[in-house]
Amino acid sequence: EIIVVVAYGKIIPPRILALPPVGCINVHASLLPKYRGAAPIQWALINGERKTGITTMMMDEGLDTGGILLQEELAIENEDNALTLSKKLADLGSTLLVQTLNSLYAQTLQPVPQKGEATFAPPLKKESGMIDWKRSAEEIHNLVRGTYPWPGAFFFLKDEKVTVLSTAVADEENGHLPGRIAEIRNREVLVSAGTGLLSVIELRPQGKQSMDAASFARGRRLQKGSLLEA
């Protein structure tokens, strides 16, 4: 009677869409029409959004273009990354899906056309996580959040790929060139960005276990002024 699609990365062909009498519905992890596509959770974080949500919608032949059934917002917390936010949205999505199904069968719910400007969330690639130290500290921090756990935000140090797992935007003033270490203290390394300082807290060298950033810096004999790039 009905087909439900969740996190399916391909376009459903018209002959399948036409099969169920009630129709095909999709549970999408954004507030459509924002972030249509395969990676809405990741791009919401990368772009520094403060809220996202779940949309249930009737499927058509387009990419997340069908009529909206139900929507519910969810605040994005400062500590959220793509993994934690995915779990929150999965819980919200399952609840909203049940409400949608019940309302459809009670014939109390009708799809509403999407309104507003559409934005897109294309699939991430391995190279999507490459850190550009010329970006602002906040932008790099959001990249780390949005690409965790895959593909991961990373930089190269003497041909060694280093994946950054956890960061924060530091309050201190930035007086250094982008990519240079401003300070090493306790477990963190403060790195100069295009604007502001980024506190690198945890990272994982290629082929090794994760560690705090200060231990990594000391092990590589890095010091204040060292440049974090190949």
mmCIF file of C-alpha atoms in Angstrom:
data_model
loop_
_atom_site.group_PDB
_atom_site.id
_atom_site.type_symbol
_atom_site.label_atom_id
_atom_site.label_comp_id
_atom_site.label_asym_id
_atom_site.label_seq_id
_atom_site.Cartn_x
_atom_site.Cartn_y
_atom_site.Cartn_z
ATOM 1 C CA GLU A 1 0.000 0.000 0.000
ATOM 2 C CA ILE A 2 2.856 2.368 0.700
ATOM 3 C CA ILE A 3 6.614 2.547 0.224
ATOM 4 C CA VAL A 4 8.819 4.278 2.798
ATOM 5 C CA VAL A 5 12.328 5.418 1.894
ATOM 6 C CA VAL A 6 14.938 6.537 4.423
ATOM 7 C CA ALA A 7 18.519 7.531 3.561
ATOM 8 C CA TYR A 8 18.477 5.832 0.169
ATOM 9 C CA GLY A 9 21.056 7.340 -2.136
ATOM 10 C CA LYS A 10 19.446 6.774 -5.531
ATOM 11 C CA ILE A 11 16.490 8.152 -7.463
ATOM 12 C CA ILE A 12 13.463 5.835 -7.340
ATOM 13 C CA PRO A 13 12.300 5.122 -10.923
ATOM 14 C CA PRO A 14 8.761 6.169 -11.968
ATOM 15 C CA ARG A 15 7.552 2.555 -12.344
ATOM 16 C CA ILE A 16 8.292 1.979 -8.635
ATOM 17 C CA LEU A 17 6.796 5.301 -7.548
ATOM 18 C CA ALA A 18 3.566 4.331 -9.282
ATOM 19 C CA LEU A 19 3.198 0.948 -7.548
ATOM 20 C CA PRO A 20 1.709 1.670 -4.075
ATOM 21 C CA PRO A 21 -1.842 3.079 -3.907
ATOM 22 C CA VAL A 22 -1.017 5.472 -1.056
ATOM 23 C CA GLY A 23 2.279 6.523 -2.630
ATOM 24 C CA CYS A 24 5.967 6.623 -1.758
ATOM 25 C CA ILE A 25 7.106 8.758 1.162
ATOM 26 C CA ASN A 26 10.589 9.821 2.136
ATOM 27 C CA VAL A 27 12.059 10.738 5.517
ATOM 28 C CA HIS A 28 14.641 13.449 4.814
ATOM 29 C CA ALA A 29 17.081 14.922 7.339
ATOM 30 C CA SER A 30 16.596 18.614 6.608
ATOM 31 C CA LEU A 31 13.941 21.301 6.513
ATOM 32 C CA LEU A 32 13.125 21.099 2.822
ATOM 33 C CA PRO A 33 13.607 22.771 0.422
ATOM 34 C CA LYS A 34 16.933 23.463 2.163
ATOM 35 C CA TYR A 35 19.613 20.811 1.706
ATOM 36 C CA ARG A 36 18.112 18.553 -0.905
ATOM 37 C CA GLY A 37 20.424 15.658 -1.673
ATOM 38 C CA ALA A 38 22.591 12.977 -0.140
ATOM 39 C CA ALA A 39 24.408 14.738 2.722
ATOM 40 C CA PRO A 40 22.053 17.224 4.394
ATOM 41 C CA ILE A 41 23.350 16.606 7.928
ATOM 42 C CA GLN A 42 26.978 17.119 6.983
ATOM 43 C CA TRP A 43 26.414 20.270 4.952
ATOM 44 C CA ALA A 44 24.201 21.860 7.609
ATOM 45 C CA LEU A 45 27.125 21.538 10.035
ATOM 46 C CA ILE A 46 29.783 22.601 7.535
ATOM 47 C CA ASN A 47 27.751 25.729 6.743
ATOM 48 C CA GLY A 48 27.318 26.597 10.418
ATOM 49 C CA GLU A 49 23.533 26.227 10.575
ATOM 50 C CA ARG A 50 21.952 26.631 14.009
ATOM 51 C CA LYS A 51 18.949 24.452 13.275
ATOM 52 C CA THR A 52 17.896 21.594 11.025
ATOM 53 C CA GLY A 53 15.111 19.035 11.241
ATOM 54 C CA ILE A 54 13.160 16.235 9.609
ATOM 55 C CA THR A 55 10.792 16.421 6.666
ATOM 56 C CA THR A 56 8.434 13.663 5.582
ATOM 57 C CA MET A 57 7.382 14.113 1.983
ATOM 58 C CA MET A 58 5.657 12.472 -0.936
ATOM 59 C CA MET A 59 8.205 11.291 -3.450
ATOM 60 C CA ASP A 60 8.150 12.335 -7.098
ATOM 61 C CA GLU A 61 10.639 11.970 -9.926
ATOM 62 C CA GLY A 62 12.824 14.856 -8.734
ATOM 63 C CA LEU A 63 15.551 15.007 -6.096
ATOM 64 C CA ASP A 64 13.703 15.650 -2.819
ATOM 65 C CA THR A 65 11.204 17.888 -4.613
ATOM 66 C CA GLY A 66 7.895 16.292 -3.573
ATOM 67 C CA GLY A 67 5.137 17.770 -1.441
ATOM 68 C CA ILE A 68 5.791 18.135 2.290
ATOM 69 C CA LEU A 69 3.724 16.071 4.713
ATOM 70 C CA LEU A 70 5.191 16.917 8.135
ATOM 71 C CA GLN A 71 8.214 18.865 9.370
ATOM 72 C CA GLU A 72 9.834 19.285 12.756
ATOM 73 C CA GLU A 73 12.815 21.455 13.678
ATOM 74 C CA LEU A 74 15.815 20.421 15.766
ATOM 75 C CA ALA A 75 18.400 22.784 17.250
ATOM 76 C CA ILE A 76 22.025 22.107 16.347
ATOM 77 C CA GLU A 77 24.145 22.248 19.501
ATOM 78 C CA ASN A 78 27.704 23.611 19.548
ATOM 79 C CA GLU A 79 29.113 20.195 20.413
ATOM 80 C CA ASP A 80 27.221 18.332 17.671
ATOM 81 C CA ASN A 81 29.046 16.607 14.850
ATOM 82 C CA ALA A 82 27.651 14.581 11.967
ATOM 83 C CA LEU A 83 27.585 11.420 14.081
ATOM 84 C CA THR A 84 25.739 12.843 17.091
ATOM 85 C CA LEU A 85 23.375 14.898 14.956
ATOM 86 C CA SER A 86 22.551 11.844 12.820
ATOM 87 C CA LYS A 87 21.500 9.935 15.927
ATOM 88 C CA LYS A 88 19.265 12.774 17.110
ATOM 89 C CA LEU A 89 17.651 13.110 13.695
ATOM 90 C CA ALA A 90 17.146 9.348 13.429
ATOM 91 C CA ASP A 91 15.140 9.405 16.682
ATOM 92 C CA LEU A 92 13.130 12.422 15.525
ATOM 93 C CA GLY A 93 12.618 10.889 12.083
ATOM 94 C CA SER A 94 11.230 7.622 13.408
ATOM 95 C CA THR A 95 8.689 9.485 15.531
ATOM 96 C CA LEU A 96 7.652 11.756 12.672
ATOM 97 C CA LEU A 97 7.364 8.779 10.310
ATOM 98 C CA VAL A 98 4.862 7.051 12.599
ATOM 99 C CA GLN A 99 2.843 10.280 12.870
ATOM 100 C CA THR A 100 2.910 10.630 9.083
ATOM 101 C CA LEU A 101 1.732 7.070 8.461
ATOM 102 C CA ASN A 102 -1.071 7.342 11.016
ATOM 103 C CA SER A 103 -2.271 10.631 9.528
ATOM 104 C CA LEU A 104 -2.140 9.321 5.961
ATOM 105 C CA TYR A 105 -4.244 6.308 6.843
ATOM 106 C CA ALA A 106 -6.668 8.511 8.774
ATOM 107 C CA GLN A 107 -6.842 10.709 5.644
ATOM 108 C CA THR A 108 -6.104 13.826 7.707
ATOM 109 C CA LEU A 109 -2.897 14.796 5.954
ATOM 110 C CA GLN A 110 -2.308 16.284 2.519
ATOM 111 C CA PRO A 111 1.040 17.153 0.929
ATOM 112 C CA VAL A 112 1.919 20.841 0.616
ATOM 113 C CA PRO A 113 4.206 22.116 -2.167
ATOM 114 C CA GLN A 114 7.675 23.157 -1.067
ATOM 115 C CA LYS A 115 8.165 26.901 -0.719
ATOM 116 C CA GLY A 116 11.305 29.019 -0.557
ATOM 117 C CA GLU A 117 14.742 28.829 -2.104
ATOM 118 C CA ALA A 118 16.140 25.332 -2.552
ATOM 119 C CA THR A 119 19.698 24.531 -1.522
ATOM 120 C CA PHE A 120 21.608 21.342 -2.174
ATOM 121 C CA ALA A 121 23.739 18.891 -0.216
ATOM 122 C CA PRO A 122 25.810 16.830 -2.655
ATOM 123 C CA PRO A 123 27.646 13.683 -1.514
ATOM 124 C CA LEU A 124 30.924 14.286 0.282
ATOM 125 C CA LYS A 125 34.153 13.035 -1.253
ATOM 126 C CA LYS A 126 37.410 12.103 0.451
ATOM 127 C CA GLU A 127 38.927 15.406 -0.570
ATOM 128 C CA SER A 128 36.005 17.335 0.938
ATOM 129 C CA GLY A 129 37.738 17.218 4.325
ATOM 130 C CA MET A 130 40.944 18.970 3.262
ATOM 131 C CA ILE A 131 41.617 21.842 5.666
ATOM 132 C CA ASP A 132 42.441 25.243 4.218
ATOM 133 C CA TRP A 133 44.073 27.173 7.053
ATOM 134 C CA LYS A 134 43.242 30.423 5.278
ATOM 135 C CA ARG A 135 39.576 29.905 6.165
ATOM 136 C CA SER A 136 38.313 31.293 9.463
ATOM 137 C CA ALA A 137 38.690 29.289 12.662
ATOM 138 C CA GLU A 138 34.917 28.916 12.827
ATOM 139 C CA GLU A 139 34.721 27.597 9.254
ATOM 140 C CA ILE A 140 37.451 25.023 9.915
ATOM 141 C CA HIS A 141 35.763 24.005 13.171
ATOM 142 C CA ASN A 142 32.493 23.479 11.301
ATOM 143 C CA LEU A 143 34.311 21.415 8.656
ATOM 144 C CA VAL A 144 35.678 19.151 11.391
ATOM 145 C CA ARG A 145 32.184 18.731 12.846
ATOM 146 C CA GLY A 146 30.516 18.124 9.497
ATOM 147 C CA THR A 147 33.010 15.581 8.191
ATOM 148 C CA TYR A 148 33.226 13.464 11.360
ATOM 149 C CA PRO A 149 33.455 10.478 11.181
ATOM 150 C CA TRP A 150 33.736 10.440 7.360
ATOM 151 C CA PRO A 151 35.607 11.569 5.358
ATOM 152 C CA GLY A 152 37.261 13.450 8.213
ATOM 153 C CA ALA A 153 38.929 16.864 8.186
ATOM 154 C CA PHE A 154 42.655 16.553 7.529
ATOM 155 C CA PHE A 155 45.942 18.255 6.721
ATOM 156 C CA PHE A 156 49.331 16.990 5.615
ATOM 157 C CA LEU A 157 52.564 17.309 7.554
ATOM 158 C CA LYS A 158 55.642 16.214 5.581
ATOM 159 C CA ASP A 159 53.487 13.880 3.469
ATOM 160 C CA GLU A 160 51.817 12.399 6.572
ATOM 161 C CA LYS A 161 48.034 12.687 6.515
ATOM 162 C CA VAL A 162 46.691 13.850 9.874
ATOM 163 C CA THR A 163 42.948 13.657 10.559
ATOM 164 C CA VAL A 164 41.538 16.224 12.986
ATOM 165 C CA LEU A 165 38.863 14.750 15.237
ATOM 166 C CA SER A 166 37.990 17.510 17.694
ATOM 167 C CA THR A 167 38.430 21.286 17.719
ATOM 168 C CA ALA A 168 37.115 24.489 19.272
ATOM 169 C CA VAL A 169 37.291 28.152 18.343
ATOM 170 C CA ALA A 170 39.751 29.851 20.716
ATOM 171 C CA ASP A 171 39.162 33.260 22.272
ATOM 172 C CA GLU A 172 42.743 34.463 21.973
ATOM 173 C CA GLU A 173 43.848 37.013 19.408
ATOM 174 C CA ASN A 174 45.520 35.782 16.237
ATOM 175 C CA GLY A 175 48.860 37.318 15.367
ATOM 176 C CA HIS A 176 50.303 34.592 13.169
ATOM 177 C CA LEU A 177 50.134 33.478 9.554
ATOM 178 C CA PRO A 178 47.470 30.837 8.702
ATOM 179 C CA GLY A 179 48.525 27.277 9.474
ATOM 180 C CA ARG A 180 51.218 28.196 11.995
ATOM 181 C CA ILE A 181 51.206 26.973 15.585
ATOM 182 C CA ALA A 182 50.532 29.865 17.942
ATOM 183 C CA GLU A 183 50.856 27.885 21.164
ATOM 184 C CA ILE A 184 51.118 24.345 22.540
ATOM 185 C CA ARG A 185 49.590 23.845 25.968
ATOM 186 C CA ASN A 186 48.176 21.038 28.057
ATOM 187 C CA ARG A 187 46.461 18.740 25.542
ATOM 188 C CA GLU A 188 45.711 21.251 22.781
ATOM 189 C CA VAL A 189 47.494 23.083 19.998
ATOM 190 C CA LEU A 190 46.380 26.567 18.994
ATOM 191 C CA VAL A 191 46.693 27.034 15.243
ATOM 192 C CA SER A 192 46.365 30.314 13.399
ATOM 193 C CA ALA A 193 43.556 30.471 10.841
ATOM 194 C CA GLY A 194 42.668 33.106 8.268
ATOM 195 C CA THR A 195 40.600 34.726 10.991
ATOM 196 C CA GLY A 196 40.976 33.719 14.629
ATOM 197 C CA LEU A 197 42.695 30.822 16.332
ATOM 198 C CA LEU A 198 41.613 27.183 16.185
ATOM 199 C CA SER A 199 42.142 24.942 19.196
ATOM 200 C CA VAL A 200 43.029 21.489 17.849
ATOM 201 C CA ILE A 201 42.183 19.064 20.646
ATOM 202 C CA GLU A 202 42.296 15.538 19.243
ATOM 203 C CA LEU A 203 43.700 14.101 16.031
ATOM 204 C CA ARG A 204 44.749 10.838 14.420
ATOM 205 C CA PRO A 205 48.007 10.471 12.488
ATOM 206 C CA GLN A 206 47.880 8.243 9.435
ATOM 207 C CA GLY A 207 47.943 4.568 10.423
ATOM 208 C CA LYS A 208 47.974 5.326 14.161
ATOM 209 C CA GLN A 209 45.609 5.684 17.099
ATOM 210 C CA SER A 210 43.965 8.976 17.992
ATOM 211 C CA MET A 211 45.802 11.206 20.472
ATOM 212 C CA ASP A 212 45.639 14.664 21.961
ATOM 213 C CA ALA A 213 47.096 17.349 19.734
ATOM 214 C CA ALA A 214 49.807 18.448 22.171
ATOM 215 C CA SER A 215 51.241 14.922 22.364
ATOM 216 C CA PHE A 216 51.287 14.766 18.568
ATOM 217 C CA ALA A 217 53.107 18.104 18.357
ATOM 218 C CA ARG A 218 55.723 17.095 20.896
ATOM 219 C CA GLY A 219 56.244 13.744 19.194
ATOM 220 C CA ARG A 220 56.874 15.515 15.865
ATOM 221 C CA ARG A 221 59.088 18.125 17.552
ATOM 222 C CA LEU A 222 56.761 20.890 16.523
ATOM 223 C CA GLN A 223 56.890 24.177 18.357
ATOM 224 C CA LYS A 224 55.446 27.671 18.304
ATOM 225 C CA GLY A 225 55.750 28.987 14.752
ATOM 226 C CA SER A 226 55.837 25.559 13.078
ATOM 227 C CA LEU A 227 53.751 25.297 9.915
ATOM 228 C CA LEU A 228 51.076 22.590 9.694
ATOM 229 C CA GLU A 229 51.211 21.703 6.031
ATOM 230 C CA ALA A 230 53.396 19.686 3.690
#
